[in-house]
Short mmCIF file of C-alpha atoms in Angstrom, two decimals:
data_model
loop_
_atom_site.label_atom_id
_atom_site.label_comp_id
_atom_site.label_asym_id
_atom_site.label_seq_id
_atom_site.Cartn_x
_atom_site.Cartn_y
_atom_site.Cartn_z
CA MET N 1 -25.46 -13.79 -5.92
CA PRO N 2 -23.25 -16.35 -4.14
CA ASN N 3 -23.39 -16.80 -0.40
CA LEU N 4 -20.63 -17.61 2.08
CA PHE N 5 -21.38 -21.32 1.92
CA ASP N 6 -21.12 -21.71 -1.85
CA PRO N 7 -17.94 -23.21 -3.30
CA ILE N 8 -15.44 -21.07 -5.18
CA GLN N 9 -12.53 -21.73 -7.50
CA LEU N 10 -9.41 -19.87 -6.37
CA GLY N 11 -7.13 -20.45 -9.32
CA ALA N 12 -6.28 -24.15 -9.23
CA ILE N 13 -7.68 -24.53 -5.71
CA HIS N 14 -11.30 -25.62 -5.29
CA ALA N 15 -12.63 -24.23 -2.00
CA SER N 16 -15.77 -25.84 -0.60
CA ASN N 17 -16.97 -22.52 0.83
CA ARG N 18 -16.06 -18.83 0.80
CA ILE N 19 -15.03 -18.71 4.45
CA LEU N 20 -11.24 -18.53 4.41
CA MET N 21 -9.05 -18.71 7.47
CA ALA N 22 -6.83 -15.61 7.48
CA PRO N 23 -3.14 -15.87 8.41
CA LEU N 24 -2.70 -15.64 12.18
CA THR N 25 0.69 -15.45 13.87
CA ARG N 26 0.54 -17.77 16.91
CA GLY N 27 4.14 -18.44 18.01
CA ARG N 28 3.97 -22.20 18.57
CA ALA N 29 7.04 -23.27 16.56
CA THR N 30 10.50 -23.84 18.03
CA LYS N 31 13.33 -21.32 18.37
CA GLU N 32 14.73 -22.82 15.17
CA ALA N 33 11.42 -21.92 13.44
CA VAL N 34 10.44 -25.59 13.13
CA PRO N 35 6.70 -26.47 13.22
CA THR N 36 5.59 -28.56 16.20
CA GLU N 37 3.10 -31.41 16.68
CA LEU N 38 0.72 -28.99 18.37
CA MET N 39 0.40 -27.16 15.08
CA ILE N 40 -0.90 -30.34 13.42
CA GLU N 41 -3.89 -30.37 15.75
CA TYR N 42 -4.49 -26.61 15.47
CA TYR N 43 -4.69 -26.52 11.69
CA THR N 44 -6.59 -29.80 11.40
CA GLN N 45 -9.24 -28.48 13.78
CA ARG N 46 -9.89 -25.67 11.26
CA ALA N 47 -9.92 -27.77 8.09
CA SER N 48 -13.58 -26.92 7.40
CA ALA N 49 -12.46 -23.52 6.11
CA GLY N 50 -12.80 -23.22 2.36
CA LEU N 51 -9.06 -22.53 2.42
CA ILE N 52 -6.62 -22.08 5.29
CA ILE N 53 -3.96 -19.43 4.77
CA SER N 54 -1.25 -20.39 7.24
CA GLU N 55 0.36 -18.11 9.76
CA ALA N 56 3.09 -15.90 8.29
CA THR N 57 6.14 -18.11 7.72
CA GLY N 58 9.65 -16.80 7.24
CA ILE N 59 11.46 -17.20 3.92
CA SER N 60 14.85 -16.70 5.62
CA ARG N 61 16.44 -15.98 8.98
CA GLU N 62 16.96 -12.39 7.84
CA GLY N 63 13.24 -11.98 7.28
CA LEU N 64 11.85 -13.76 10.34
CA GLY N 65 12.07 -11.84 13.57
CA TRP N 66 8.96 -13.02 15.41
CA PRO N 67 9.77 -15.35 18.33
CA PHE N 68 8.62 -18.95 17.83
CA ALA N 69 7.19 -18.31 14.34
CA PRO N 70 7.83 -21.04 11.71
CA GLY N 71 10.08 -20.91 8.68
CA LEU N 72 10.45 -22.32 5.19
CA TRP N 73 14.19 -22.23 4.56
CA THR N 74 15.57 -25.48 6.06
CA ASP N 75 14.96 -29.16 5.38
CA GLU N 76 13.99 -29.70 9.02
CA GLN N 77 11.28 -27.04 8.79
CA ILE N 78 9.88 -28.60 5.62
CA GLU N 79 9.82 -32.11 7.10
CA HIS N 80 7.82 -30.82 10.07
CA TRP N 81 5.40 -28.88 7.87
CA LYS N 82 4.57 -32.07 5.94
CA PRO N 83 2.48 -33.74 8.68
CA VAL N 84 0.59 -30.46 9.26
CA VAL N 85 -0.37 -30.26 5.58
CA ASP N 86 -1.08 -33.99 5.31
CA SER N 87 -3.41 -33.88 8.31
CA VAL N 88 -5.38 -30.92 6.92
CA HIS N 89 -5.75 -32.75 3.61
CA ALA N 90 -6.84 -35.95 5.36
CA ALA N 91 -9.56 -33.91 7.09
CA GLY N 92 -10.79 -32.65 3.71
CA GLY N 93 -9.23 -29.19 3.91
CA LYS N 94 -7.01 -27.05 1.71
CA ILE N 95 -4.05 -25.03 2.98
CA MET N 96 -1.64 -22.52 1.48
CA VAL N 97 1.35 -21.02 3.25
CA GLN N 98 1.88 -17.30 3.70
CA MET N 99 5.51 -16.37 2.99
CA TRP N 100 6.97 -13.60 5.16
CA HIS N 101 9.86 -11.19 5.07
CA MET N 102 9.39 -8.68 7.88
CA GLY N 103 11.92 -6.10 6.66
CA ARG N 104 12.54 -3.50 9.36
CA GLN N 105 9.96 -5.05 11.75
CA VAL N 106 12.58 -7.27 13.39
CA HIS N 107 15.35 -7.02 15.97
CA SER N 108 18.98 -7.98 15.53
CA SER N 109 18.85 -10.19 18.63
CA VAL N 110 16.45 -12.49 16.75
CA ILE N 111 17.81 -12.42 13.19
CA GLY N 112 21.50 -12.04 14.00
CA GLY N 113 22.10 -8.91 11.92
CA GLN N 114 20.87 -5.41 11.13
CA PRO N 115 17.30 -5.26 9.78
CA VAL N 116 16.87 -4.48 6.08
CA SER N 117 14.24 -2.35 4.38
CA SER N 118 13.60 -0.21 1.32
CA SER N 119 15.38 2.70 3.02
CA ALA N 120 17.26 3.64 6.17
CA THR N 121 14.23 4.03 8.45
CA ARG N 122 13.13 2.90 11.87
CA THR N 123 9.70 1.79 13.10
CA ALA N 124 8.38 3.54 16.19
CA GLY N 125 7.74 1.32 19.18
CA GLN N 126 9.20 -2.02 20.15
CA ALA N 127 9.83 -5.39 18.56
CA HIS N 128 8.97 -8.76 20.07
CA THR N 129 12.15 -10.65 20.96
CA TYR N 130 13.09 -13.71 23.02
CA GLU N 131 14.26 -11.31 25.75
CA GLY N 132 10.99 -9.37 25.77
CA LYS N 133 10.12 -6.19 23.90
CA GLN N 134 13.04 -4.08 22.66
CA ASP N 135 13.15 -0.81 20.71
CA PHE N 136 13.12 -1.20 16.94
CA GLU N 137 16.49 -0.53 15.31
CA MET N 138 17.48 1.53 12.29
CA ALA N 139 17.21 -0.56 9.14
CA ARG N 140 19.69 -0.45 6.31
CA PRO N 141 18.44 -0.14 2.72
CA LEU N 142 18.73 -3.24 0.56
CA GLU N 143 21.39 -2.63 -2.07
CA LEU N 144 20.55 -3.17 -5.72
CA ASP N 145 22.93 -6.11 -5.91
CA GLU N 146 21.06 -7.76 -3.02
CA ILE N 147 17.69 -7.86 -4.81
CA PRO N 148 18.57 -11.02 -6.80
CA ARG N 149 19.44 -12.77 -3.54
CA LEU N 150 16.10 -11.70 -2.05
CA LEU N 151 14.22 -13.02 -5.09
CA ALA N 152 16.15 -16.28 -4.78
CA ASP N 153 15.02 -16.54 -1.13
CA TYR N 154 11.39 -16.26 -2.23
CA GLU N 155 11.97 -18.88 -4.95
CA HIS N 156 13.65 -21.24 -2.47
CA ALA N 157 10.81 -20.85 0.03
CA THR N 158 8.24 -21.50 -2.70
CA LYS N 159 9.98 -24.71 -3.73
CA ASN N 160 10.05 -25.76 -0.08
CA ALA N 161 6.34 -25.01 0.27
CA LEU N 162 5.60 -27.33 -2.65
CA ARG N 163 7.86 -29.99 -1.12
CA ALA N 164 5.82 -29.75 2.06
CA GLY N 165 2.63 -30.32 0.07
CA PHE N 166 0.93 -26.94 0.42
CA ASP N 167 -1.86 -26.27 -2.09
CA GLY N 168 -0.39 -22.86 -2.89
CA VAL N 169 1.54 -19.90 -1.55
CA GLN N 170 0.59 -16.41 -0.48
CA ILE N 171 3.12 -13.58 -0.50
CA HIS N 172 2.83 -11.30 2.53
CA GLY N 173 2.81 -7.84 0.97
CA ALA N 174 0.84 -6.13 3.74
CA ASN N 175 0.92 -4.85 7.32
CA GLY N 176 4.08 -2.77 7.07
CA TYR N 177 6.46 -5.64 6.24
CA LEU N 178 9.19 -5.64 3.59
CA ILE N 179 7.13 -5.50 0.39
CA ASP N 180 4.83 -2.91 1.96
CA GLN N 181 7.92 -0.89 2.92
CA PHE N 182 8.85 -0.77 -0.76
CA LEU N 183 5.29 0.02 -1.89
CA ARG N 184 4.47 3.05 0.26
CA ASP N 185 6.06 6.44 -0.06
CA ASN N 186 6.58 7.30 3.60
CA ALA N 187 8.90 4.28 3.97
CA ASN N 188 10.42 4.10 0.49
CA LEU N 189 12.85 6.99 0.06
CA ARG N 190 14.92 5.42 -2.70
CA ASP N 191 16.07 7.25 -5.82
CA ASP N 192 16.83 4.15 -7.94
CA ARG N 193 14.53 1.94 -10.03
CA TYR N 194 12.80 0.64 -6.90
CA GLY N 195 11.83 4.08 -5.56
CA GLY N 196 10.17 7.36 -6.50
CA SER N 197 7.36 6.73 -8.98
CA ILE N 198 4.52 4.30 -8.36
CA GLU N 199 5.80 2.15 -11.21
CA ASN N 200 9.15 1.87 -9.45
CA ARG N 201 7.70 1.26 -6.00
CA ILE N 202 5.57 -1.67 -7.17
CA ARG N 203 8.57 -3.20 -8.98
CA LEU N 204 9.73 -5.42 -6.10
CA MET N 205 6.19 -6.71 -5.49
CA ARG N 206 5.87 -7.55 -9.18
CA GLU N 207 9.27 -9.24 -9.39
CA VAL N 208 8.65 -11.32 -6.27
CA THR N 209 5.22 -12.38 -7.53
CA GLU N 210 6.57 -13.28 -10.97
CA ARG N 211 9.36 -15.36 -9.41
CA VAL N 212 6.97 -17.17 -7.07
CA ALA N 213 4.40 -17.76 -9.81
CA ALA N 214 7.09 -19.19 -12.09
CA VAL N 215 7.65 -21.93 -9.50
CA ALA N 216 4.22 -22.54 -8.00
CA GLY N 217 2.12 -21.50 -10.99
CA ALA N 218 0.17 -18.25 -11.06
CA ASP N 219 -2.98 -20.26 -10.32
CA ARG N 220 -1.50 -21.32 -6.97
CA THR N 221 -0.09 -17.90 -6.06
CA SER N 222 -1.76 -15.19 -3.98
CA ILE N 223 -0.68 -11.99 -2.27
CA ARG N 224 -2.00 -10.02 0.68
CA LEU N 225 -2.03 -6.21 0.63
CA SER N 226 -3.20 -3.61 3.16
CA PRO N 227 -4.05 -0.58 1.01
CA ASN N 228 -5.77 1.85 3.38
CA GLY N 229 -4.19 3.70 6.24
CA ASP N 230 -1.12 3.36 8.42
CA SER N 231 0.13 -0.14 9.16
CA GLN N 232 2.98 -0.41 11.65
CA GLY N 233 4.24 3.02 10.61
CA VAL N 234 4.01 2.42 6.85
CA ASP N 235 1.61 4.63 4.87
CA ASP N 236 1.12 6.25 1.49
CA SER N 237 0.02 9.68 0.34
CA ASN N 238 -2.06 8.36 -2.59
CA PRO N 239 -3.27 4.85 -1.79
CA VAL N 240 -5.85 4.65 -4.58
CA ALA N 241 -3.31 5.35 -7.32
CA LEU N 242 -0.68 3.10 -5.75
CA PHE N 243 -2.80 0.07 -5.04
CA THR N 244 -4.85 0.12 -8.22
CA ALA N 245 -1.53 0.11 -10.11
CA ALA N 246 -0.36 -2.80 -7.94
CA ALA N 247 -3.62 -4.68 -8.55
CA LYS N 248 -3.33 -4.16 -12.32
CA ALA N 249 0.18 -5.63 -12.26
CA LEU N 250 -1.04 -8.63 -10.27
CA ASP N 251 -3.96 -9.08 -12.65
CA GLU N 252 -1.53 -9.21 -15.57
CA ILE N 253 0.43 -11.97 -13.81
CA GLY N 254 -2.86 -13.85 -13.32
CA ILE N 255 -2.57 -14.76 -9.65
CA ALA N 256 -5.23 -17.03 -8.14
CA PHE N 257 -6.66 -14.38 -5.82
CA LEU N 258 -5.83 -11.14 -4.06
CA GLU N 259 -6.51 -10.70 -0.34
CA LEU N 260 -6.94 -7.24 1.17
CA ARG N 261 -6.74 -6.38 4.85
CA GLU N 262 -8.83 -3.22 5.19
CA PRO N 263 -9.52 -1.90 8.70
CA GLY N 264 -12.21 0.71 9.18
CA PRO N 265 -12.67 3.61 11.61
CA ASP N 266 -14.02 1.22 14.25
CA GLY N 267 -11.45 -1.54 13.76
CA THR N 268 -10.65 -3.69 16.76
CA PHE N 269 -7.04 -4.42 15.78
CA GLY N 270 -5.98 -1.27 13.94
CA ARG N 271 -8.30 1.46 12.74
CA THR N 272 -8.19 4.23 10.16
CA GLU N 273 -10.33 6.95 8.62
CA VAL N 274 -8.72 6.35 5.21
CA PRO N 275 -11.43 4.95 2.92
CA LYS N 276 -11.19 1.37 1.74
CA VAL N 277 -9.64 0.92 -1.70
CA SER N 278 -11.33 -2.41 -2.49
CA PRO N 279 -14.06 -0.83 -4.69
CA GLN N 280 -11.42 0.69 -6.98
CA ILE N 281 -9.28 -2.47 -6.89
CA ARG N 282 -12.34 -4.52 -7.84
CA GLN N 283 -12.55 -2.54 -11.09
CA VAL N 284 -9.03 -3.51 -12.21
CA PHE N 285 -8.55 -6.99 -10.72
CA SER N 286 -10.48 -9.72 -12.52
CA ASN N 287 -9.78 -12.83 -10.43
CA PRO N 288 -11.31 -13.51 -6.99
CA LEU N 289 -10.94 -10.73 -4.43
CA VAL N 290 -10.89 -11.74 -0.76
CA LEU N 291 -11.55 -9.16 1.96
CA ASN N 292 -10.44 -9.27 5.57
CA SER N 293 -10.68 -7.28 8.81
CA ASP N 294 -13.37 -7.33 11.48
CA TYR N 295 -15.87 -9.53 9.66
CA THR N 296 -17.60 -11.56 12.37
CA THR N 297 -21.12 -12.26 11.07
CA VAL N 298 -22.74 -13.75 7.99
CA GLU N 299 -24.66 -10.52 7.43
CA GLU N 300 -21.54 -8.32 7.36
CA ALA N 301 -19.82 -10.67 4.94
CA GLN N 302 -22.82 -11.12 2.71
CA VAL N 303 -23.09 -7.38 2.05
CA VAL N 304 -19.78 -7.27 0.17
CA LEU N 305 -20.53 -10.54 -1.62
CA ASP N 306 -23.89 -9.17 -2.74
CA ASN N 307 -22.50 -5.87 -4.03
CA GLY N 308 -19.74 -7.67 -5.91
CA THR N 309 -16.80 -6.11 -4.07
CA ALA N 310 -15.66 -9.45 -2.66
CA ASP N 311 -15.81 -13.08 -3.76
CA ALA N 312 -14.85 -14.52 -0.38
CA ILE N 313 -14.06 -13.39 3.17
CA ALA N 314 -11.00 -14.22 5.27
CA PHE N 315 -11.87 -14.48 8.96
CA GLY N 316 -8.99 -14.04 11.40
CA ARG N 317 -9.40 -13.81 15.17
CA THR N 318 -12.91 -15.25 14.86
CA PHE N 319 -11.36 -18.43 13.43
CA LEU N 320 -8.71 -18.39 16.13
CA ALA N 321 -11.34 -18.98 18.83
CA ASN N 322 -13.80 -21.03 16.76
CA PRO N 323 -12.24 -24.03 15.03
CA ASP N 324 -15.63 -24.95 13.52
CA LEU N 325 -16.42 -21.40 12.40
CA PRO N 326 -18.19 -22.32 9.11
CA GLU N 327 -20.70 -24.49 10.98
CA ARG N 328 -21.26 -21.83 13.62
CA LEU N 329 -21.91 -19.22 10.95
CA ARG N 330 -24.19 -21.57 9.00
CA THR N 331 -26.32 -22.42 12.03
CA GLY N 332 -26.19 -19.05 13.79
CA ALA N 333 -24.56 -20.65 16.84
CA PRO N 334 -22.83 -18.39 19.38
CA LEU N 335 -19.12 -17.75 18.95
CA ASN N 336 -16.42 -18.51 21.48
CA PRO N 337 -14.70 -15.33 22.70
CA GLY N 338 -10.96 -15.15 22.09
CA ASN N 339 -8.35 -14.75 24.81
CA PRO N 340 -5.72 -12.17 23.74
CA ARG N 341 -3.45 -13.21 26.62
CA THR N 342 -2.75 -16.50 24.85
CA TRP N 343 -2.49 -15.32 21.24
CA TYR N 344 1.30 -15.47 21.17
CA SER N 345 2.04 -17.75 24.10
CA GLN N 346 3.39 -21.28 23.82
CA GLY N 347 1.42 -24.42 24.59
CA PRO N 348 -2.17 -25.57 23.97
CA GLU N 349 -3.99 -22.99 26.12
CA GLY N 350 -5.85 -20.59 23.86
CA TYR N 351 -4.62 -22.55 20.86
CA THR N 352 -6.12 -26.02 20.57
CA ASP N 353 -8.51 -25.97 23.54
CA TYR N 354 -11.36 -23.85 22.13
CA PRO N 355 -14.46 -26.11 22.11
CA THR N 356 -16.39 -27.06 18.98
CA LEU N 357 -20.17 -27.27 18.89
CA GLU N 358 -19.95 -31.05 19.04
CA GLU N 359 -17.80 -30.87 22.17
CA VAL N 360 -20.20 -28.42 23.80
CA ALA N 361 -23.17 -30.68 23.01
CA ALA N 362 -21.37 -33.70 24.47
#
């Protein structure tokens, strides 16, 4: 059986180990969603990951409502992503960008218009905005004649990602965002070809993935799903049937790998009693399967590698606080604790100032 430190082929991407850096929203871009020089240092520090999956990055202003998150829709954004990608490559790393449309999880004060979703629904709670937290607003359903425009936004963002030099692209289909809002039946109340049956509800995911893969190549395309339990108010009554059907469709497209975020009953950032669907997905998805959520030790990760459920593990908040995480895991060195107060703040504190083992030794 492979171990975490063995290389793996993820489609066209050769990863030197099976320790992936999961996407982590950090809020260090500008108000215009332009990457900053600080982001060059942050990602380069973590280049020892087998593959970095970047923070969620907006495909359009409509889809990006998180303050100070980066985008992929303007020339200025692409030009400022280039030195980030080049620096990771110079350090020997690989990096793909996660493409984001947040759907109803945004506020009009950020995007400049009413949120869109699969249906006219509202998320409970409050959205992050530049003026502080504000109540989520009622979303309007995307009209059928708007779907081509949405697909074109994904295609445009994919072309921009390739211009920036990314090794591949990951579609954000998880965590209650737009694609997830179409997938799951408590958020998708449509009665057209994008709603109702499972086949209809996975249609948008399939069409987006096909459009992205046509540009980037299926072997440089990934998607992230969150199949078990509620995620930001989005849930499904039959997750096994839904997500095995979704995985079969993705397998037919031939994407490089599928990443699953699966919290458990003792999750530290979201928890659920709904059983994980990865064992059933493993039976229908033939390319590498990457698991994520609350993996912090080699032993925990090795269990799912040994039983064949996963081919690699994506570490999130552990990587946030430990830029040299693969070496720490390999040597059994202690891990730096993270500081939640600085997760979404601006500036270097809690971003680029976590010490490496070499810095501690010095």
